[in-house]
Amino acid sequence: MELKIAVLPGDGIGPEISTQGVLVLDAIAHRFNHKFIFKSGLIGASAIDTVGDPFPEDTLRLCLESDAILFSAVGDPRYDNNPSSPVRPEQGLLKMRKSLELYANIRPINTYKSLVERSPLKEEVIEGVDFVCVRELTGGMYFGEKFESEDKAYDTNVYSRSEIERILRVAYGYAMKRKKHLTVVDKANVLASSRLWRKVAQNMEKEYPEVKTDYMFVDNASMRIVQDPKFFDVLVTENTFGDILTDEASVITGSMGLLPSASTGDKTPLFEPVHGSWPEAAGKNIANPIAQILSAAMLLEHFGLIQEGKVVRDAVQASIENSICTPDIQKKNGNIYTTDEVGEWITDYCLHSN
């Protein structure tokens, strides 16, 4: 198979982990006789610094001309600490999602038996956790009408029936392939937009009688993720709630550096780690590349390269079991490995494992 892959390293630790993702994909291409063509683009603070735009037209064009996007992270404290800045790195991320119509964000949450001690939750609570969060990505407050003055500000949380229906179909699709259990998360007791979500979901659940559909307010869901995460199989929710809940859920594994994601829609699909740019660690070679590498595995699987994706997942599993780990997940008194060393070990496994 030949794939054109746009590589968007972005900011902070992005370039370091991006390198490891590309190396792993290169190894898979070599082993399975594929051809992956990589071309890099600017996004985020690095794009602002270079061309004054967090998502330049050249990057959009690159994405549209590619089969897939391997993205890393955006964010810079220069902008985090300056709320009056007219241009921000995160605007590039939002613009990319909207321009590419990436309305469905898929975040799998699962734990590794050998890392349960790294989680802040008890072993009996997290062992065997395996669920998927489906987050609507191009609607809600992040994209609604905004106003800001010295004395007043607002963000509007707007959703249409069609937007809700299409993300629910994605969620039901995952539920049908898994344990046939879907949890719709909203705040229908307070928000009009959530009441529309619930109405649409209640109508649609009749189309999927095999799936057990239940409904949960977001505050309850946030507690349930901590108290009983094994309750969930597929969780679907709107943009803002999804952003918060998936970051909360990522902590279950013991490190945000372990979790990948995919964003899909009507144009080029995008694959990225769930963590941010971690600017404090930039250039120190300590960032965990596993989330980026597993995002590469999701990219492979998206194009039907299931065996190839399994090789990458097996390599990650083996690296963890052999304690080839960066500081965030290394066991007490274990040897600390750098970003490059972990990436090289996993790449070598992908090339030479049986």
mmCIF file of C-alpha atoms in Angstrom:
data_model
loop_
_atom_site.group_PDB
_atom_site.id
_atom_site.type_symbol
_atom_site.label_atom_id
_atom_site.label_comp_id
_atom_site.label_asym_id
_atom_site.label_seq_id
_atom_site.Cartn_x
_atom_site.Cartn_y
_atom_site.Cartn_z
ATOM 1 C CA MET A 1 0.000 0.000 0.000
ATOM 2 C CA GLU A 2 1.148 3.544 -0.735
ATOM 3 C CA LEU A 3 0.118 6.321 1.647
ATOM 4 C CA LYS A 4 0.898 10.018 1.679
ATOM 5 C CA ILE A 5 1.197 11.082 5.303
ATOM 6 C CA ALA A 6 1.282 14.719 6.416
ATOM 7 C CA VAL A 7 3.465 15.067 9.519
ATOM 8 C CA LEU A 8 2.626 18.008 11.807
ATOM 9 C CA PRO A 9 5.068 18.024 14.766
ATOM 10 C CA GLY A 10 3.814 21.320 16.223
ATOM 11 C CA ASP A 11 5.177 22.689 19.486
ATOM 12 C CA GLY A 12 6.952 21.678 22.676
ATOM 13 C CA ILE A 13 7.706 17.959 22.758
ATOM 14 C CA GLY A 14 5.887 17.537 19.454
ATOM 15 C CA PRO A 15 8.977 17.319 17.224
ATOM 16 C CA GLU A 16 10.627 14.742 19.520
ATOM 17 C CA ILE A 17 7.703 12.325 19.658
ATOM 18 C CA SER A 18 6.787 12.941 16.024
ATOM 19 C CA THR A 19 10.188 11.614 14.988
ATOM 20 C CA GLN A 20 9.523 8.341 16.806
ATOM 21 C CA GLY A 21 6.107 7.909 15.193
ATOM 22 C CA VAL A 22 7.612 8.359 11.734
ATOM 23 C CA LEU A 23 10.439 5.912 12.487
ATOM 24 C CA VAL A 24 7.934 3.249 13.541
ATOM 25 C CA LEU A 25 5.823 3.769 10.415
ATOM 26 C CA ASP A 26 8.983 3.584 8.309
ATOM 27 C CA ALA A 27 9.864 0.280 9.967
ATOM 28 C CA ILE A 28 6.391 -1.099 9.249
ATOM 29 C CA ALA A 29 6.602 0.042 5.628
ATOM 30 C CA HIS A 30 9.955 -1.704 5.246
ATOM 31 C CA ARG A 31 8.789 -4.940 6.888
ATOM 32 C CA PHE A 32 5.483 -5.230 5.021
ATOM 33 C CA ASN A 33 6.577 -3.753 1.678
ATOM 34 C CA HIS A 34 4.452 -0.616 1.867
ATOM 35 C CA LYS A 35 5.410 2.841 0.675
ATOM 36 C CA PHE A 36 4.748 5.704 3.074
ATOM 37 C CA ILE A 37 5.593 9.182 1.808
ATOM 38 C CA PHE A 38 6.062 11.740 4.594
ATOM 39 C CA LYS A 39 5.869 15.502 4.208
ATOM 40 C CA SER A 40 6.007 17.943 7.117
ATOM 41 C CA GLY A 41 3.901 21.049 7.742
ATOM 42 C CA LEU A 42 3.694 23.912 10.221
ATOM 43 C CA ILE A 43 1.028 24.297 12.899
ATOM 44 C CA GLY A 44 0.638 26.048 16.246
ATOM 45 C CA ALA A 45 3.157 28.421 17.806
ATOM 46 C CA SER A 46 5.892 27.280 15.448
ATOM 47 C CA ALA A 47 3.691 28.329 12.527
ATOM 48 C CA ILE A 48 2.905 31.677 14.156
ATOM 49 C CA ASP A 49 6.619 32.290 14.629
ATOM 50 C CA THR A 50 7.383 31.396 11.018
ATOM 51 C CA VAL A 51 4.467 32.766 8.992
ATOM 52 C CA GLY A 52 2.173 34.482 11.509
ATOM 53 C CA ASP A 53 -0.664 31.962 11.137
ATOM 54 C CA PRO A 54 -1.284 28.945 13.449
ATOM 55 C CA PHE A 55 -2.676 26.915 10.533
ATOM 56 C CA PRO A 56 -1.305 28.298 7.262
ATOM 57 C CA GLU A 57 -2.861 27.642 3.869
ATOM 58 C CA ASP A 58 0.177 25.565 2.859
ATOM 59 C CA THR A 59 -0.482 23.204 5.770
ATOM 60 C CA LEU A 60 -4.170 22.937 4.914
ATOM 61 C CA ARG A 61 -3.272 22.153 1.322
ATOM 62 C CA LEU A 62 -0.788 19.508 2.478
ATOM 63 C CA CYS A 63 -3.429 17.893 4.676
ATOM 64 C CA LEU A 64 -6.038 17.839 1.909
ATOM 65 C CA GLU A 65 -3.561 16.283 -0.519
ATOM 66 C CA SER A 66 -2.540 13.566 1.963
ATOM 67 C CA ASP A 67 -4.162 10.252 2.859
ATOM 68 C CA ALA A 68 -3.604 10.727 6.598
ATOM 69 C CA ILE A 69 -2.172 13.174 9.115
ATOM 70 C CA LEU A 70 0.200 12.284 11.943
ATOM 71 C CA PHE A 71 -0.118 15.194 14.363
ATOM 72 C CA SER A 72 1.672 15.746 17.674
ATOM 73 C CA ALA A 73 0.777 18.804 19.778
ATOM 74 C CA VAL A 74 0.297 22.573 19.898
ATOM 75 C CA GLY A 75 0.674 25.029 22.748
ATOM 76 C CA ASP A 76 3.159 27.537 24.084
ATOM 77 C CA PRO A 77 3.300 29.318 27.475
ATOM 78 C CA ARG A 78 3.920 32.628 25.714
ATOM 79 C CA TYR A 79 0.289 32.507 24.661
ATOM 80 C CA ASP A 80 -1.116 30.644 27.673
ATOM 81 C CA ASN A 81 -0.014 33.496 29.897
ATOM 82 C CA ASN A 82 -1.328 36.221 27.598
ATOM 83 C CA PRO A 83 -5.136 35.998 27.387
ATOM 84 C CA SER A 84 -5.300 39.157 25.281
ATOM 85 C CA SER A 85 -3.222 37.679 22.462
ATOM 86 C CA PRO A 86 -5.186 38.002 19.185
ATOM 87 C CA VAL A 87 -3.658 34.828 17.751
ATOM 88 C CA ARG A 88 -3.050 31.589 19.637
ATOM 89 C CA PRO A 89 -1.594 28.157 18.780
ATOM 90 C CA GLU A 90 -4.842 26.388 19.692
ATOM 91 C CA GLN A 91 -6.653 28.379 17.014
ATOM 92 C CA GLY A 92 -4.650 26.373 14.508
ATOM 93 C CA LEU A 93 -5.910 23.106 15.952
ATOM 94 C CA LEU A 94 -9.533 24.257 15.904
ATOM 95 C CA LYS A 95 -9.182 25.609 12.377
ATOM 96 C CA MET A 96 -7.689 22.318 11.213
ATOM 97 C CA ARG A 97 -10.561 20.317 12.727
ATOM 98 C CA LYS A 98 -13.146 22.576 11.131
ATOM 99 C CA SER A 99 -11.431 22.818 7.742
ATOM 100 C CA LEU A 100 -11.044 19.047 7.492
ATOM 101 C CA GLU A 101 -14.515 18.381 8.976
ATOM 102 C CA LEU A 102 -13.004 16.122 11.652
ATOM 103 C CA TYR A 103 -16.174 15.762 13.659
ATOM 104 C CA ALA A 104 -15.468 12.435 15.407
ATOM 105 C CA ASN A 105 -12.675 12.070 17.941
ATOM 106 C CA ILE A 106 -11.997 8.488 19.058
ATOM 107 C CA ARG A 107 -10.023 7.932 22.260
ATOM 108 C CA PRO A 108 -9.508 4.348 23.461
ATOM 109 C CA ILE A 109 -8.803 3.977 27.196
ATOM 110 C CA ASN A 110 -7.175 0.772 28.400
ATOM 111 C CA THR A 111 -4.691 -0.238 31.048
ATOM 112 C CA TYR A 112 -1.501 -2.283 31.065
ATOM 113 C CA LYS A 113 -1.250 -4.914 33.784
ATOM 114 C CA SER A 114 2.415 -4.160 34.416
ATOM 115 C CA LEU A 115 1.656 -0.446 34.946
ATOM 116 C CA VAL A 116 -1.299 -0.590 37.320
ATOM 117 C CA GLU A 117 0.923 0.672 40.123
ATOM 118 C CA ARG A 118 1.413 3.905 38.203
ATOM 119 C CA SER A 119 -2.280 4.759 38.287
ATOM 120 C CA PRO A 120 -3.626 6.978 41.081
ATOM 121 C CA LEU A 121 -6.568 4.562 41.372
ATOM 122 C CA LYS A 122 -6.623 1.214 43.146
ATOM 123 C CA GLU A 123 -5.582 -1.854 41.193
ATOM 124 C CA GLU A 124 -8.957 -3.577 41.576
ATOM 125 C CA VAL A 125 -10.659 -0.493 40.117
ATOM 126 C CA ILE A 126 -8.547 -0.154 36.980
ATOM 127 C CA GLU A 127 -7.317 -3.616 36.075
ATOM 128 C CA GLY A 128 -9.031 -4.657 32.864
ATOM 129 C CA VAL A 129 -10.406 -1.206 32.005
ATOM 130 C CA ASP A 130 -11.138 -1.029 28.281
ATOM 131 C CA PHE A 131 -13.518 1.563 26.849
ATOM 132 C CA VAL A 132 -13.738 4.068 24.032
ATOM 133 C CA CYS A 133 -14.672 7.743 24.254
ATOM 134 C CA VAL A 134 -16.337 9.201 21.166
ATOM 135 C CA ARG A 135 -16.246 12.993 21.295
ATOM 136 C CA GLU A 136 -18.020 15.356 18.894
ATOM 137 C CA LEU A 137 -15.244 17.624 17.689
ATOM 138 C CA THR A 138 -16.498 20.466 15.502
ATOM 139 C CA GLY A 139 -19.539 21.846 17.329
ATOM 140 C CA GLY A 140 -20.487 23.248 20.709
ATOM 141 C CA MET A 141 -18.892 26.118 22.614
ATOM 142 C CA TYR A 142 -15.500 25.795 20.951
ATOM 143 C CA PHE A 143 -17.033 26.808 17.629
ATOM 144 C CA GLY A 144 -20.155 28.728 18.636
ATOM 145 C CA GLU A 145 -20.631 32.480 18.531
ATOM 146 C CA LYS A 146 -18.351 34.309 20.962
ATOM 147 C CA PHE A 147 -18.224 37.736 22.549
ATOM 148 C CA GLU A 148 -15.616 39.262 24.820
ATOM 149 C CA SER A 149 -15.274 42.702 26.401
ATOM 150 C CA GLU A 150 -13.727 44.030 29.589
ATOM 151 C CA ASP A 151 -16.920 43.391 31.539
ATOM 152 C CA LYS A 152 -18.726 40.595 29.740
ATOM 153 C CA ALA A 153 -18.004 37.477 27.713
ATOM 154 C CA TYR A 154 -19.924 34.500 26.394
ATOM 155 C CA ASP A 155 -19.521 31.340 24.326
ATOM 156 C CA THR A 156 -22.593 29.778 22.744
ATOM 157 C CA ASN A 157 -23.092 26.004 22.823
ATOM 158 C CA VAL A 158 -24.886 25.301 19.552
ATOM 159 C CA TYR A 159 -25.739 21.889 18.106
ATOM 160 C CA SER A 160 -27.961 20.819 15.234
ATOM 161 C CA ARG A 161 -29.849 17.551 14.915
ATOM 162 C CA SER A 162 -27.683 16.484 11.978
ATOM 163 C CA GLU A 163 -24.454 17.062 13.933
ATOM 164 C CA ILE A 164 -25.735 14.946 16.804
ATOM 165 C CA GLU A 165 -27.020 12.176 14.554
ATOM 166 C CA ARG A 166 -23.741 11.736 12.697
ATOM 167 C CA ILE A 167 -21.612 11.434 15.852
ATOM 168 C CA LEU A 168 -24.123 9.050 17.423
ATOM 169 C CA ARG A 169 -23.883 6.830 14.340
ATOM 170 C CA VAL A 170 -20.118 6.689 14.810
ATOM 171 C CA ALA A 171 -20.583 5.773 18.477
ATOM 172 C CA TYR A 172 -23.176 3.110 17.718
ATOM 173 C CA GLY A 173 -20.818 1.707 15.088
ATOM 174 C CA TYR A 174 -18.141 1.206 17.732
ATOM 175 C CA ALA A 175 -20.665 -0.213 20.208
ATOM 176 C CA MET A 176 -21.832 -2.780 17.645
ATOM 177 C CA LYS A 177 -18.236 -3.968 17.192
ATOM 178 C CA ARG A 178 -17.566 -4.141 20.936
ATOM 179 C CA LYS A 179 -19.799 -5.128 23.881
ATOM 180 C CA LYS A 180 -22.958 -3.443 22.566
ATOM 181 C CA HIS A 181 -23.182 -0.925 25.389
ATOM 182 C CA LEU A 182 -23.382 2.828 24.708
ATOM 183 C CA THR A 183 -23.491 5.589 27.329
ATOM 184 C CA VAL A 184 -24.695 9.005 26.161
ATOM 185 C CA VAL A 185 -23.323 11.758 28.409
ATOM 186 C CA ASP A 186 -25.084 15.131 28.622
ATOM 187 C CA LYS A 187 -26.435 17.746 31.049
ATOM 188 C CA ALA A 188 -30.066 17.534 29.974
ATOM 189 C CA ASN A 189 -31.372 18.664 33.365
ATOM 190 C CA VAL A 190 -29.862 22.130 32.780
ATOM 191 C CA LEU A 191 -28.817 22.715 29.151
ATOM 192 C CA ALA A 192 -31.142 23.046 26.158
ATOM 193 C CA SER A 193 -28.425 21.730 23.839
ATOM 194 C CA SER A 194 -28.149 18.600 25.983
ATOM 195 C CA ARG A 195 -31.894 18.062 25.841
ATOM 196 C CA LEU A 196 -31.652 17.988 22.054
ATOM 197 C CA TRP A 197 -28.805 15.477 22.342
ATOM 198 C CA ARG A 198 -30.963 13.242 24.523
ATOM 199 C CA LYS A 199 -34.032 13.515 22.276
ATOM 200 C CA VAL A 200 -32.022 12.598 19.196
ATOM 201 C CA ALA A 201 -30.306 9.713 20.996
ATOM 202 C CA GLN A 202 -33.596 8.341 22.326
ATOM 203 C CA ASN A 203 -35.016 8.323 18.806
ATOM 204 C CA MET A 204 -31.904 6.744 17.332
ATOM 205 C CA GLU A 205 -31.524 3.981 19.922
ATOM 206 C CA LYS A 206 -34.555 2.282 18.349
ATOM 207 C CA GLU A 207 -32.420 1.672 15.247
ATOM 208 C CA TYR A 208 -29.911 -0.292 17.335
ATOM 209 C CA PRO A 209 -31.977 -2.686 19.481
ATOM 210 C CA GLU A 210 -28.936 -4.930 20.026
ATOM 211 C CA VAL A 211 -27.152 -2.109 21.874
ATOM 212 C CA LYS A 212 -27.928 -1.286 25.474
ATOM 213 C CA THR A 213 -28.149 2.527 25.549
ATOM 214 C CA ASP A 214 -28.036 4.406 28.813
ATOM 215 C CA TYR A 215 -27.873 8.101 29.674
ATOM 216 C CA MET A 216 -25.755 9.864 32.251
ATOM 217 C CA PHE A 217 -25.301 13.473 33.349
ATOM 218 C CA VAL A 218 -21.745 14.666 32.860
ATOM 219 C CA ASP A 219 -21.114 15.251 36.573
ATOM 220 C CA ASN A 220 -22.167 11.671 37.308
ATOM 221 C CA ALA A 221 -20.041 10.390 34.437
ATOM 222 C CA SER A 222 -16.968 12.224 35.736
ATOM 223 C CA MET A 223 -17.377 10.469 39.097
ATOM 224 C CA ARG A 224 -18.155 7.080 37.527
ATOM 225 C CA ILE A 225 -14.965 7.207 35.436
ATOM 226 C CA VAL A 226 -12.980 7.357 38.681
ATOM 227 C CA GLN A 227 -15.134 5.068 40.831
ATOM 228 C CA ASP A 228 -16.113 2.383 38.314
ATOM 229 C CA PRO A 229 -14.422 2.853 34.917
ATOM 230 C CA LYS A 230 -15.159 -0.766 33.948
ATOM 231 C CA PHE A 231 -18.836 0.230 33.686
ATOM 232 C CA PHE A 232 -18.147 1.917 30.339
ATOM 233 C CA ASP A 233 -17.749 0.320 26.933
ATOM 234 C CA VAL A 234 -18.443 3.185 24.503
ATOM 235 C CA LEU A 235 -19.082 6.703 25.809
ATOM 236 C CA VAL A 236 -20.315 9.476 23.501
ATOM 237 C CA THR A 237 -20.664 13.157 24.297
ATOM 238 C CA GLU A 238 -20.412 16.728 23.008
ATOM 239 C CA ASN A 239 -17.227 18.682 22.441
ATOM 240 C CA THR A 240 -16.581 20.451 25.757
ATOM 241 C CA PHE A 241 -17.665 17.564 27.970
ATOM 242 C CA GLY A 242 -15.630 15.190 25.812
ATOM 243 C CA ASP A 243 -12.505 17.287 26.118
ATOM 244 C CA ILE A 244 -12.666 17.230 29.915
ATOM 245 C CA LEU A 245 -13.822 13.626 30.386
ATOM 246 C CA THR A 246 -11.226 12.133 28.061
ATOM 247 C CA ASP A 247 -8.405 13.981 29.808
ATOM 248 C CA GLU A 248 -9.748 12.724 33.125
ATOM 249 C CA ALA A 249 -9.988 9.177 31.772
ATOM 250 C CA SER A 250 -6.437 9.301 30.449
ATOM 251 C CA VAL A 251 -5.088 9.475 33.998
ATOM 252 C CA ILE A 252 -6.477 5.988 34.712
ATOM 253 C CA THR A 253 -3.600 4.423 32.786
ATOM 254 C CA GLY A 254 -0.978 6.190 34.887
ATOM 255 C CA SER A 255 0.243 8.588 32.211
ATOM 256 C CA MET A 256 -1.240 10.705 29.434
ATOM 257 C CA GLY A 257 1.810 9.655 27.463
ATOM 258 C CA LEU A 258 0.210 6.271 26.777
ATOM 259 C CA LEU A 259 -3.005 7.232 25.000
ATOM 260 C CA PRO A 260 -3.567 7.788 21.281
ATOM 261 C CA SER A 261 -6.550 9.130 19.396
ATOM 262 C CA ALA A 262 -8.034 9.393 15.937
ATOM 263 C CA SER A 263 -10.120 12.220 14.485
ATOM 264 C CA THR A 264 -12.196 11.321 11.462
ATOM 265 C CA GLY A 265 -14.796 12.953 9.276
ATOM 266 C CA ASP A 266 -15.426 13.697 5.632
ATOM 267 C CA LYS A 267 -11.842 14.502 4.616
ATOM 268 C CA THR A 268 -8.311 13.463 5.634
ATOM 269 C CA PRO A 269 -8.227 11.542 8.957
ATOM 270 C CA LEU A 270 -5.899 12.689 11.711
ATOM 271 C CA PHE A 271 -4.061 10.670 14.370
ATOM 272 C CA GLU A 272 -2.581 12.235 17.495
ATOM 273 C CA PRO A 273 -1.622 11.613 21.135
ATOM 274 C CA VAL A 274 -4.099 12.955 23.684
ATOM 275 C CA HIS A 275 -1.494 14.862 25.697
ATOM 276 C CA GLY A 276 -0.422 18.439 25.089
ATOM 277 C CA SER A 277 2.854 20.036 24.109
ATOM 278 C CA TRP A 278 4.457 19.893 27.607
ATOM 279 C CA PRO A 279 6.760 22.851 26.848
ATOM 280 C CA GLU A 280 8.710 22.404 30.095
ATOM 281 C CA ALA A 281 10.063 19.103 28.772
ATOM 282 C CA ALA A 282 10.858 20.288 25.242
ATOM 283 C CA GLY A 283 14.371 19.370 24.165
ATOM 284 C CA LYS A 284 15.072 17.231 27.253
ATOM 285 C CA ASN A 285 14.467 13.882 25.530
ATOM 286 C CA ILE A 286 12.228 12.656 28.374
ATOM 287 C CA ALA A 287 8.759 12.705 26.761
ATOM 288 C CA ASN A 288 6.941 9.403 26.396
ATOM 289 C CA PRO A 289 6.575 8.612 22.658
ATOM 290 C CA ILE A 290 4.143 5.719 23.153
ATOM 291 C CA ALA A 291 0.949 7.740 22.634
ATOM 292 C CA GLN A 292 2.351 9.026 19.347
ATOM 293 C CA ILE A 293 3.418 5.527 18.316
ATOM 294 C CA LEU A 294 0.009 4.067 19.177
ATOM 295 C CA SER A 295 -1.564 6.877 17.144
ATOM 296 C CA ALA A 296 0.513 5.553 14.253
ATOM 297 C CA ALA A 297 -0.970 2.103 14.968
ATOM 298 C CA MET A 298 -4.478 3.591 14.753
ATOM 299 C CA LEU A 299 -3.488 5.161 11.425
ATOM 300 C CA LEU A 300 -2.455 1.772 10.071
ATOM 301 C CA GLU A 301 -5.648 0.113 11.287
ATOM 302 C CA HIS A 302 -7.786 2.871 9.752
ATOM 303 C CA PHE A 303 -6.513 1.763 6.329
ATOM 304 C CA GLY A 304 -7.166 -1.901 7.027
ATOM 305 C CA LEU A 305 -3.564 -2.733 7.921
ATOM 306 C CA ILE A 306 -4.614 -4.754 10.947
ATOM 307 C CA GLN A 307 -1.581 -7.035 11.151
ATOM 308 C CA GLU A 308 0.729 -4.051 10.864
ATOM 309 C CA GLY A 309 -1.121 -2.256 13.651
ATOM 310 C CA LYS A 310 -0.884 -5.360 15.830
ATOM 311 C CA VAL A 311 2.886 -5.470 15.372
ATOM 312 C CA VAL A 312 3.128 -1.895 16.659
ATOM 313 C CA ARG A 313 0.851 -2.639 19.616
ATOM 314 C CA ASP A 314 2.835 -5.784 20.435
ATOM 315 C CA ALA A 315 6.029 -3.728 20.311
ATOM 316 C CA VAL A 316 4.615 -1.186 22.761
ATOM 317 C CA GLN A 317 3.405 -3.968 25.062
ATOM 318 C CA ALA A 318 6.829 -5.609 24.961
ATOM 319 C CA SER A 319 8.627 -2.350 25.699
ATOM 320 C CA ILE A 320 6.487 -1.798 28.791
ATOM 321 C CA GLU A 321 6.870 -5.395 29.990
ATOM 322 C CA ASN A 322 10.648 -5.107 29.559
ATOM 323 C CA SER A 323 10.684 -1.760 31.413
ATOM 324 C CA ILE A 324 11.983 0.158 28.420
ATOM 325 C CA CYS A 325 10.230 3.259 29.727
ATOM 326 C CA THR A 326 10.507 7.009 30.023
ATOM 327 C CA PRO A 327 10.380 8.547 33.541
ATOM 328 C CA ASP A 328 6.585 8.976 33.645
ATOM 329 C CA ILE A 329 5.917 5.221 33.652
ATOM 330 C CA GLN A 330 9.178 3.632 34.768
ATOM 331 C CA LYS A 331 8.995 1.428 37.851
ATOM 332 C CA LYS A 332 10.671 2.516 41.055
ATOM 333 C CA ASN A 333 14.445 2.022 40.824
ATOM 334 C CA GLY A 334 14.137 1.051 37.156
ATOM 335 C CA ASN A 335 16.508 2.339 34.501
ATOM 336 C CA ILE A 336 15.263 5.511 32.853
ATOM 337 C CA TYR A 337 15.165 5.525 29.062
ATOM 338 C CA THR A 338 15.033 8.595 26.837
ATOM 339 C CA THR A 339 12.418 9.393 24.217
ATOM 340 C CA ASP A 340 14.852 8.329 21.504
ATOM 341 C CA GLU A 341 15.807 5.100 23.252
ATOM 342 C CA VAL A 342 12.199 4.004 23.749
ATOM 343 C CA GLY A 343 11.385 4.870 20.147
ATOM 344 C CA GLU A 344 14.434 3.031 18.836
ATOM 345 C CA TRP A 345 13.600 -0.081 20.885
ATOM 346 C CA ILE A 346 10.025 -0.176 19.607
ATOM 347 C CA THR A 347 11.181 0.496 16.034
ATOM 348 C CA ASP A 348 13.678 -2.357 16.233
ATOM 349 C CA TYR A 349 10.970 -4.681 17.564
ATOM 350 C CA CYS A 350 8.677 -3.732 14.678
ATOM 351 C CA LEU A 351 11.438 -4.618 12.224
ATOM 352 C CA HIS A 352 12.680 -7.874 13.706
ATOM 353 C CA SER A 353 10.006 -9.505 15.907
ATOM 354 C CA ASN A 354 8.608 -12.871 14.861
#
